[in-house]
Coordinates of C-alpha atoms in Angstrom, one line a residue:
X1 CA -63.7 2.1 -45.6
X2 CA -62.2 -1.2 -46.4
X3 CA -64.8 -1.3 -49.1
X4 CA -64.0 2.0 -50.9
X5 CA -60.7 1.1 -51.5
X6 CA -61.4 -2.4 -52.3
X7 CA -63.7 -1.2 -55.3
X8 CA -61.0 0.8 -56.7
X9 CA -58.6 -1.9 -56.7
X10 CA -60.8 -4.3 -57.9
X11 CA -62.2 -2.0 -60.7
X12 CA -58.8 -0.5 -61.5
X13 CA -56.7 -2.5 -64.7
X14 CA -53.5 -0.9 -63.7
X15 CA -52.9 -3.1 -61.0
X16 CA -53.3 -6.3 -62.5
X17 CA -49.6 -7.9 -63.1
X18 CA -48.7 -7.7 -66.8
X19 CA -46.5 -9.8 -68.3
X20 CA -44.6 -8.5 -70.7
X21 CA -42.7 -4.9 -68.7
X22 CA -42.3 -2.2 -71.0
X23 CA -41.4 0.3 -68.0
X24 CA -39.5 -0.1 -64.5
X25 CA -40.7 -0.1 -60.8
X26 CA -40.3 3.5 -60.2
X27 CA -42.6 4.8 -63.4
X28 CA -45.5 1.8 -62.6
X29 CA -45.2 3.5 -58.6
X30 CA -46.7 6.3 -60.9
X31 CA -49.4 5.4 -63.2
X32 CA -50.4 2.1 -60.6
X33 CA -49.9 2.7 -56.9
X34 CA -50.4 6.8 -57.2
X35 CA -53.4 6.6 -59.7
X36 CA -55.1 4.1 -57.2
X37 CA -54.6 6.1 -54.5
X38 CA -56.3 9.0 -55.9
X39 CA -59.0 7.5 -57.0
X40 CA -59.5 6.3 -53.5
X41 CA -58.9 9.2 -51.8
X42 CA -61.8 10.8 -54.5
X43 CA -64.3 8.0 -53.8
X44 CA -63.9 8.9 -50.3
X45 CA -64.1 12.4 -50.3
X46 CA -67.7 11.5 -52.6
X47 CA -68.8 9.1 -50.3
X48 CA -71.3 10.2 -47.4
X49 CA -71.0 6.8 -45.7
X50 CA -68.5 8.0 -42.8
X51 CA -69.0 11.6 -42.3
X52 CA -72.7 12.0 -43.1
X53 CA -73.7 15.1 -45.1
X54 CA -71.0 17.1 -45.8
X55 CA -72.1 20.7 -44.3
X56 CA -74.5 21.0 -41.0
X57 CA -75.0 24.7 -40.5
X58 CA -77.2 26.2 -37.5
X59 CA -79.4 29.2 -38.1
X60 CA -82.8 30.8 -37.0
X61 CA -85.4 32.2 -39.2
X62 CA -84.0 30.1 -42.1
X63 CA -84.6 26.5 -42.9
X64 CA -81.9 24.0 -42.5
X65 CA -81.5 22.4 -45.7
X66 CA -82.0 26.2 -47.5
X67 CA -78.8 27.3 -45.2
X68 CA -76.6 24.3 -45.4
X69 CA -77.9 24.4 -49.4
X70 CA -76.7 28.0 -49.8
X71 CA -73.3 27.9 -47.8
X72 CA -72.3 25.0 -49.3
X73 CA -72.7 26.2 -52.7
X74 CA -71.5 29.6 -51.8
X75 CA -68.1 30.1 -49.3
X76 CA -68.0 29.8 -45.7
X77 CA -65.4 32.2 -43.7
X78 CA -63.5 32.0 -40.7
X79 CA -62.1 34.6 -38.5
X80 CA -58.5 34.2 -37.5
X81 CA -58.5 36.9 -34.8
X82 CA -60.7 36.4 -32.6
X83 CA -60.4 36.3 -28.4
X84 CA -58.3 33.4 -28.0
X85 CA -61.5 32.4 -25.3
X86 CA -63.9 31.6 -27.6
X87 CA -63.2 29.1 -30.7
X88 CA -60.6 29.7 -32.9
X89 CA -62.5 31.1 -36.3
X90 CA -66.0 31.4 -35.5
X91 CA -66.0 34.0 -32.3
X92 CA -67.4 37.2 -32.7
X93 CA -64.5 39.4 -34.3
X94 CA -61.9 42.0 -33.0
X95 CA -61.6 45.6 -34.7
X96 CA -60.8 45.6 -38.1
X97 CA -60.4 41.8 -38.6
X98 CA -60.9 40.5 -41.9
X99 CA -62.7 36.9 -43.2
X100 CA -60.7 34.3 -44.6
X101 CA -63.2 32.4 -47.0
X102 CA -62.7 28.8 -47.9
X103 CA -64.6 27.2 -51.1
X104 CA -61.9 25.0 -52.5
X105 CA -63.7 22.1 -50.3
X106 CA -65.8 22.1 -53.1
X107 CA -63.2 21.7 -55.7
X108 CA -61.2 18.6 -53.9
X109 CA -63.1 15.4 -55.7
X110 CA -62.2 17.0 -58.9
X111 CA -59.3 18.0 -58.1
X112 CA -58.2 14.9 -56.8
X113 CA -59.2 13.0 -60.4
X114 CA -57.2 15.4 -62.3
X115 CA -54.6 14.8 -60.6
X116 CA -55.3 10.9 -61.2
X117 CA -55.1 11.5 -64.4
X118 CA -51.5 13.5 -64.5
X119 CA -50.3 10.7 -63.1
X120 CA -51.7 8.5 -66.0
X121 CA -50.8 11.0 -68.7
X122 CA -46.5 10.4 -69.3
X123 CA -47.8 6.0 -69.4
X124 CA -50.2 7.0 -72.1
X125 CA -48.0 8.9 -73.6
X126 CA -45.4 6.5 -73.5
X127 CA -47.4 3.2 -74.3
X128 CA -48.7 4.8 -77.3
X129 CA -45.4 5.5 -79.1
X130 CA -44.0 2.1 -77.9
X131 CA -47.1 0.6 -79.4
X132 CA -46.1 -3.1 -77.8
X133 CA -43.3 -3.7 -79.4
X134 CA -41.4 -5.2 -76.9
X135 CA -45.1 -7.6 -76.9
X136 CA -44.8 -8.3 -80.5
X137 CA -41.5 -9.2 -79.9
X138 CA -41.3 -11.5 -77.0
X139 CA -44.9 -13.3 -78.0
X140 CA -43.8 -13.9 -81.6
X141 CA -40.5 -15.0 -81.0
X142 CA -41.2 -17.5 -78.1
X143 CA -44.2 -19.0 -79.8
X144 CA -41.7 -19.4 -83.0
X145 CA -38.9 -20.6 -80.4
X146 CA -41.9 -23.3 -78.7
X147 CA -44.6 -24.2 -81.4
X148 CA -42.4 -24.6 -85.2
X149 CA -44.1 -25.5 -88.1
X150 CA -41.8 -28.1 -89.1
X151 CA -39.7 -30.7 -87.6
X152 CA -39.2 -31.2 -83.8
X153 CA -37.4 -34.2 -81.9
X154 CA -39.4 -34.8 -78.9
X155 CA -42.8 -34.3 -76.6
X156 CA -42.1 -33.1 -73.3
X157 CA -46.2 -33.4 -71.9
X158 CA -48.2 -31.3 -74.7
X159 CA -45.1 -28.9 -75.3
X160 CA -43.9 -29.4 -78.7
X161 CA -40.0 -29.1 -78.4
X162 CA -38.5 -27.9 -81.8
X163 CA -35.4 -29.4 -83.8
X164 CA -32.2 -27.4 -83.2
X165 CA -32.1 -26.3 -87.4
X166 CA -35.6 -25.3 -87.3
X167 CA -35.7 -23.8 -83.9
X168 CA -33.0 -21.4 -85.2
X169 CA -34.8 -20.9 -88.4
X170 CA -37.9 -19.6 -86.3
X171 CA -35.3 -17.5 -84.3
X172 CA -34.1 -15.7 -87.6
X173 CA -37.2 -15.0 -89.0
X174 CA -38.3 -13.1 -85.6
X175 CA -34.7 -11.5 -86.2
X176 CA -35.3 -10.2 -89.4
X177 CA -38.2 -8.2 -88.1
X178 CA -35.9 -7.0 -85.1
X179 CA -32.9 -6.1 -88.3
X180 CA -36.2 -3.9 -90.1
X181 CA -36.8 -2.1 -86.7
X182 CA -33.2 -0.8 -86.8
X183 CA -32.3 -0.3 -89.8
X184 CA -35.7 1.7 -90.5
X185 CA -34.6 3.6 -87.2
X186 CA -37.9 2.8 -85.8
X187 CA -36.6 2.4 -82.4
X188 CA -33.4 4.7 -82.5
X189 CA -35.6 7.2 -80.0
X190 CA -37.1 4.7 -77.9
X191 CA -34.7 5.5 -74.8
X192 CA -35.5 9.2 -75.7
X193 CA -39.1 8.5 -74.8
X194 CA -38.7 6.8 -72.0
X195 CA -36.5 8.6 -70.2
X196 CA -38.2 12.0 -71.1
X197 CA -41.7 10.0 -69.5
X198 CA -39.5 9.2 -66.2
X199 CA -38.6 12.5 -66.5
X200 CA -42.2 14.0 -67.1
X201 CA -43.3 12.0 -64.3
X202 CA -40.9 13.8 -61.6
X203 CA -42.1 17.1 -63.4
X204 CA -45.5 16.4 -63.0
X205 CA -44.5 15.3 -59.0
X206 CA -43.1 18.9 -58.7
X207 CA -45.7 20.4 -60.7
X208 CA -48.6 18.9 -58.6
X209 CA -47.1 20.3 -55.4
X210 CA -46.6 23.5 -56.4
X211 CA -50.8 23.6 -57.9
X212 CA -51.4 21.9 -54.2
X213 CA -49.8 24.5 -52.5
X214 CA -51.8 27.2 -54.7
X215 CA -54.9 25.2 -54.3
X216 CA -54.7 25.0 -50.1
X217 CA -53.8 29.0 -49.9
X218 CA -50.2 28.6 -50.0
X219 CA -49.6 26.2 -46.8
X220 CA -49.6 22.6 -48.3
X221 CA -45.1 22.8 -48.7
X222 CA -45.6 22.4 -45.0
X223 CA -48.3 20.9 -44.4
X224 CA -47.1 17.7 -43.5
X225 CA -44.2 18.5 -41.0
X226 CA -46.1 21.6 -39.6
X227 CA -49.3 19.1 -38.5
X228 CA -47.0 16.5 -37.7
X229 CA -45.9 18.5 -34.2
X230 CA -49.2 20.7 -33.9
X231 CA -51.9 18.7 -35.8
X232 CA -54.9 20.5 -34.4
X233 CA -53.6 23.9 -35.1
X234 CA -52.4 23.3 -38.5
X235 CA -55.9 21.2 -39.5
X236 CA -57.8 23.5 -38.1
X237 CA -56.2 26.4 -39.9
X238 CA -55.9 24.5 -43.2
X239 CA -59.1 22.8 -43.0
X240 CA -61.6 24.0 -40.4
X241 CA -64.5 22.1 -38.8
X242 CA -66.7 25.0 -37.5
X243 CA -67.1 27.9 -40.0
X244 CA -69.7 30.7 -40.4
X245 CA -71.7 31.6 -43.1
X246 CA -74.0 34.7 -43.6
X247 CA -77.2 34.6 -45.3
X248 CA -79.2 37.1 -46.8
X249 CA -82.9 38.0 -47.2
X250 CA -85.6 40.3 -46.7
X251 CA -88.0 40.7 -44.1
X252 CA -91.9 41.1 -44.1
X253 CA -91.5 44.5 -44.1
X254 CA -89.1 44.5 -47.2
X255 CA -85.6 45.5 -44.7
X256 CA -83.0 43.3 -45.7
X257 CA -82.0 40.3 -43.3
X258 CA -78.8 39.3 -42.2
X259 CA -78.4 35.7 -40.6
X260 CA -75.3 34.5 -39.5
X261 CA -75.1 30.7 -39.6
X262 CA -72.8 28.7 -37.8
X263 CA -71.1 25.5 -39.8
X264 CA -69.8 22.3 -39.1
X265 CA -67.7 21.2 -42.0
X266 CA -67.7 16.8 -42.0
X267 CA -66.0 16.8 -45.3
X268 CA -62.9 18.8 -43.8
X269 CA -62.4 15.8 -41.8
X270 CA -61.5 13.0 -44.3
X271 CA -59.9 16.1 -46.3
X272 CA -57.3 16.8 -43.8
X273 CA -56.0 13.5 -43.7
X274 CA -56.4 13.2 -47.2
X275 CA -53.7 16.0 -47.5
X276 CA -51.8 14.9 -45.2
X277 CA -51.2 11.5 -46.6
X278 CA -50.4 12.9 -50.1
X279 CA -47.6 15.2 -48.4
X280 CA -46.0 12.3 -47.1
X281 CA -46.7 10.4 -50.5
X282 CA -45.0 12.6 -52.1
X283 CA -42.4 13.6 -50.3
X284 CA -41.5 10.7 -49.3
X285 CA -41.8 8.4 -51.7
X286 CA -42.5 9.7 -55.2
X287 CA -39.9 13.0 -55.5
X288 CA -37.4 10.2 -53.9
X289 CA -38.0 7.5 -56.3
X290 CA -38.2 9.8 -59.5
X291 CA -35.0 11.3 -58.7
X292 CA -33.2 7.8 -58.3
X293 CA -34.9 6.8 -61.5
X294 CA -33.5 9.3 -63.5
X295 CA -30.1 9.0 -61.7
X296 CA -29.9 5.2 -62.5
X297 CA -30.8 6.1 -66.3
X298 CA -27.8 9.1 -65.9
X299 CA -25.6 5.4 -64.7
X300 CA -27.2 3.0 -67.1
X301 CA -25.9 5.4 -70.1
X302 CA -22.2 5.9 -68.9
X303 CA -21.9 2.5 -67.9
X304 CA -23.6 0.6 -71.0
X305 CA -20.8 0.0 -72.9
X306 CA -18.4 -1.9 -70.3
X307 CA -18.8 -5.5 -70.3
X308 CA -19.0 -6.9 -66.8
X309 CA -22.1 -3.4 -66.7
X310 CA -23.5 -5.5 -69.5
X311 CA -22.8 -9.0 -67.8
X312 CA -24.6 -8.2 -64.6
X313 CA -27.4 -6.7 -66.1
X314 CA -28.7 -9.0 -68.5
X315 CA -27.8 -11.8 -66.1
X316 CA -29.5 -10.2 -63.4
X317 CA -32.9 -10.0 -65.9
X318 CA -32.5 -13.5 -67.2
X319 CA -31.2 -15.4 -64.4
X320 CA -29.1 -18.7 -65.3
X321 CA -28.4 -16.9 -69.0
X322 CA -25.1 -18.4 -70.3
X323 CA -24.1 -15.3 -72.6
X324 CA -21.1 -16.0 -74.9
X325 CA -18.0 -13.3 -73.4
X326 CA -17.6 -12.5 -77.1
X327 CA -21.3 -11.8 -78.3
X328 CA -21.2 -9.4 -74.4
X329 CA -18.1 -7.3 -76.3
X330 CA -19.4 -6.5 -79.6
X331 CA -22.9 -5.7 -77.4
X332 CA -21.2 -3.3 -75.5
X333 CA -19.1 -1.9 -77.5
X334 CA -20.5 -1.1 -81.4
X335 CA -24.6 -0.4 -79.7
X336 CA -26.1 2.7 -79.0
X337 CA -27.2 3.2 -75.8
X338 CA -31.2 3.3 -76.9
X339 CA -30.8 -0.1 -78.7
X340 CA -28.8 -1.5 -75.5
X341 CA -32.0 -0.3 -73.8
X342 CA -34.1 -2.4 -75.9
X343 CA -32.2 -5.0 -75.9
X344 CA -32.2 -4.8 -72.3
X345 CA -35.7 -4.9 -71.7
X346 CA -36.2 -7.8 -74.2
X347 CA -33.9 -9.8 -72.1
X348 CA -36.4 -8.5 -69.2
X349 CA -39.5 -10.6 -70.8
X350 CA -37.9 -13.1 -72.4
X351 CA -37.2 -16.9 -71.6
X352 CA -33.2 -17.4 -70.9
X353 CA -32.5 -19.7 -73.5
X354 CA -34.6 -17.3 -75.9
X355 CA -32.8 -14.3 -75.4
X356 CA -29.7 -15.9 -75.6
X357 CA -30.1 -16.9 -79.1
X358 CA -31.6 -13.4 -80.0
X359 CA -28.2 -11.6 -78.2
X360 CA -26.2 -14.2 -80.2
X361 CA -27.5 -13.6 -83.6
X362 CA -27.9 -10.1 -83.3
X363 CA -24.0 -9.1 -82.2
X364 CA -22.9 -11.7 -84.9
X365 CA -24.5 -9.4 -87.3
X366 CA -23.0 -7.0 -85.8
X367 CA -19.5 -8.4 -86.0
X368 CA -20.3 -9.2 -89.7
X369 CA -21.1 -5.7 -90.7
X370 CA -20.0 -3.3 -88.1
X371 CA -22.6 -0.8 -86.6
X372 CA -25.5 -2.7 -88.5
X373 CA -27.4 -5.6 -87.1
X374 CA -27.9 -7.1 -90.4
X375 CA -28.5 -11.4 -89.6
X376 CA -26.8 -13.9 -91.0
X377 CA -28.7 -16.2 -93.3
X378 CA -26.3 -19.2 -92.6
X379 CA -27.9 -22.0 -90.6
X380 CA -25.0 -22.1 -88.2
X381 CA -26.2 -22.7 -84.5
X382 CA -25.0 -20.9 -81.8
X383 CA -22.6 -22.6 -79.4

């Protein structure tokens, strides 16, 4: 089993550590550590290593790969009232009882990988508009900040350290790029996109539960707590072991046949806990942590424009930043709350020292020409 899951990691991109963030914790607990496990669960559910083959079914007068053949591809039944003497759903019936058929055990692997791939639809979405800008950004401006073309006053190892005037030359340029983005209002529904992703991904949570819930016969909202106190009961009703099967055909004498085959479903056994850990998963973990990240977005944008919000924030993604009290005003105060969000996750994947000259430069454009974040072209240093 080890194994399974192990070749899904290892094959799987989205878990490799990237550096440059252009989401939060709570929407990579989405594409990443939900995508993966769905993919496992699928592989598993595929796999015949641990169960065997998926349907053994007993029968006389038909051969056992024709019966097992047929009632896989076809529906097995159970019947729910039957003496409580004999085993629950495969007894002989009582008067008038009816069959409960069950084929969605052959739907699971595929519905399991679309359901991967919900889960991978609001990143795609949102990595396509934001087309790695942040990336571009950061990369350009640190290379700029590191590597100049000109002058530079020492060699620390092979790291070329740049001259102060031509270090903040480098920094400019990268800011006139970032002064094109928002003027052309390129990035003006950037927050917009994100949050309505962090909100499509707790849509998509409710969504899938409510598709689950259809897909299991209406019994998967309690599926969890229900087999949590009576386990056997509420597996075996949800996903049976023994089931029956009839087959039809006709006789030498040209009567038609009836044969009544008795199942043993394998597959029902990884597929119950399957279900079981995707009721907790979500439950537990995703509707929880989509909800708190939309509530700390709901914070983030009444809270943006106070100073000490701003200070603890942009300290608390560049640790050891020494942001000028005045640059943290005119931030907080003449931004929108999308371009504090950018700035925000700039500060996020940037080097301290880096981001400090951006933040300085760009809010003393914004002091020059209110509500713009035109750059200066003096070659005045930042203190």
């Amino acid at each position: 089993m080890i194994s399974v899951f192990s070749t899904v990691v290892k094959n799987s991109r989205l878990l490799k550590v990237r550096l440059v963030a252009i989401d939060n914790s709570a929407f990579r607990v989405h594409y990443r550590l939900t995508f993966a496990l769905l993919l496992a669960c699928t592989t598993l559910v595929c796999s015949r290593q641990y169960i065997g083959e998926h349907i053994r079914c007993m029968s006389t007068g038909v051969k056992e790969n024709v019966i097992e053949t047929f009632c896989f591809f076809t529906t097995t039944y159970t019947l729910p009232n039957v003496p409580s003497s004999v085993k629950p759903g495969v007894g002989p019936p009582r008067l008038n009882s009816k069959k409960v058929y069950h084929a969605y055990y052959q739907w699971v692997p595929f519905v399991l990988f679309g359901q991967a791939l919900l889960f991978y639809l609001p990143h795609l979405v949102w990595r396509t508009y934001e087309a790695g800008t942040i990336k571009l950004l950061v990369n350009g401006l640190q290379r700029l900040y590191l590597k100049p073309d000109g002058d530079q006053d020492m060699v620390a190892g092979s790291l070329m350290i740049p001259s102060e005037a031509t270090r903040w030359a480098k920094v400019r340029d990268v800011l006139n790029h970032l002064d094109m983005v928002t003027r052309f209002r390129m990035n003006r529904m950037w927050a917009v996109v994100l949050i309505g992703c962090e909100a499509l991904n707790l849509v998509n949570v409710l969504l899938q539960m409510v598709l689950m819930n259809a897909f299991l016969d209406g019994q998967f909202y309690t599926y969890g707590l229900t087999a949590l106190f009576d386990n056997d009961v509420t597996f075996d009703r949800v996903f049976p072991k023994m089931t029956k099967c009839d087959f039809h055909k006709y006789g030498p004498s040209g009567t038609l046949q009836t044969h009544d085959a008795l199942c043993v479903m394998a597959l029902n056994i990884i597929n119950e806990k399957i279900y079981m850990v995707l009721w907790y998963w979500f439950v537990v973990v995703l509707i929880p942590v989509s909800v708190a990240a939309l509530l700390w977005r709901i914070f983030q944008y009444a809270m943006h424009s106070f100073e000490w919000f701003n200070r603890l924030l942009l300290r608390e993604a560049s640790p050891g930043i020494r942001i000028d009290d005045v640059d943290l005003a005119v931030i907080a105060h003449q931004t929108t709350y999308s371009d504090w969000l950018f700035i925000y996750y700039l500060s996020c994947n940037m080097d301290g020292a880096v981001f400090r000259d951006l933040l300085h430069s760009y809010a003393k454009g914004l002091r020059k020409e209110p509500r713009s974040s035109s750059i200066d072209d003096s070659t005045e240093t930042p203190i």
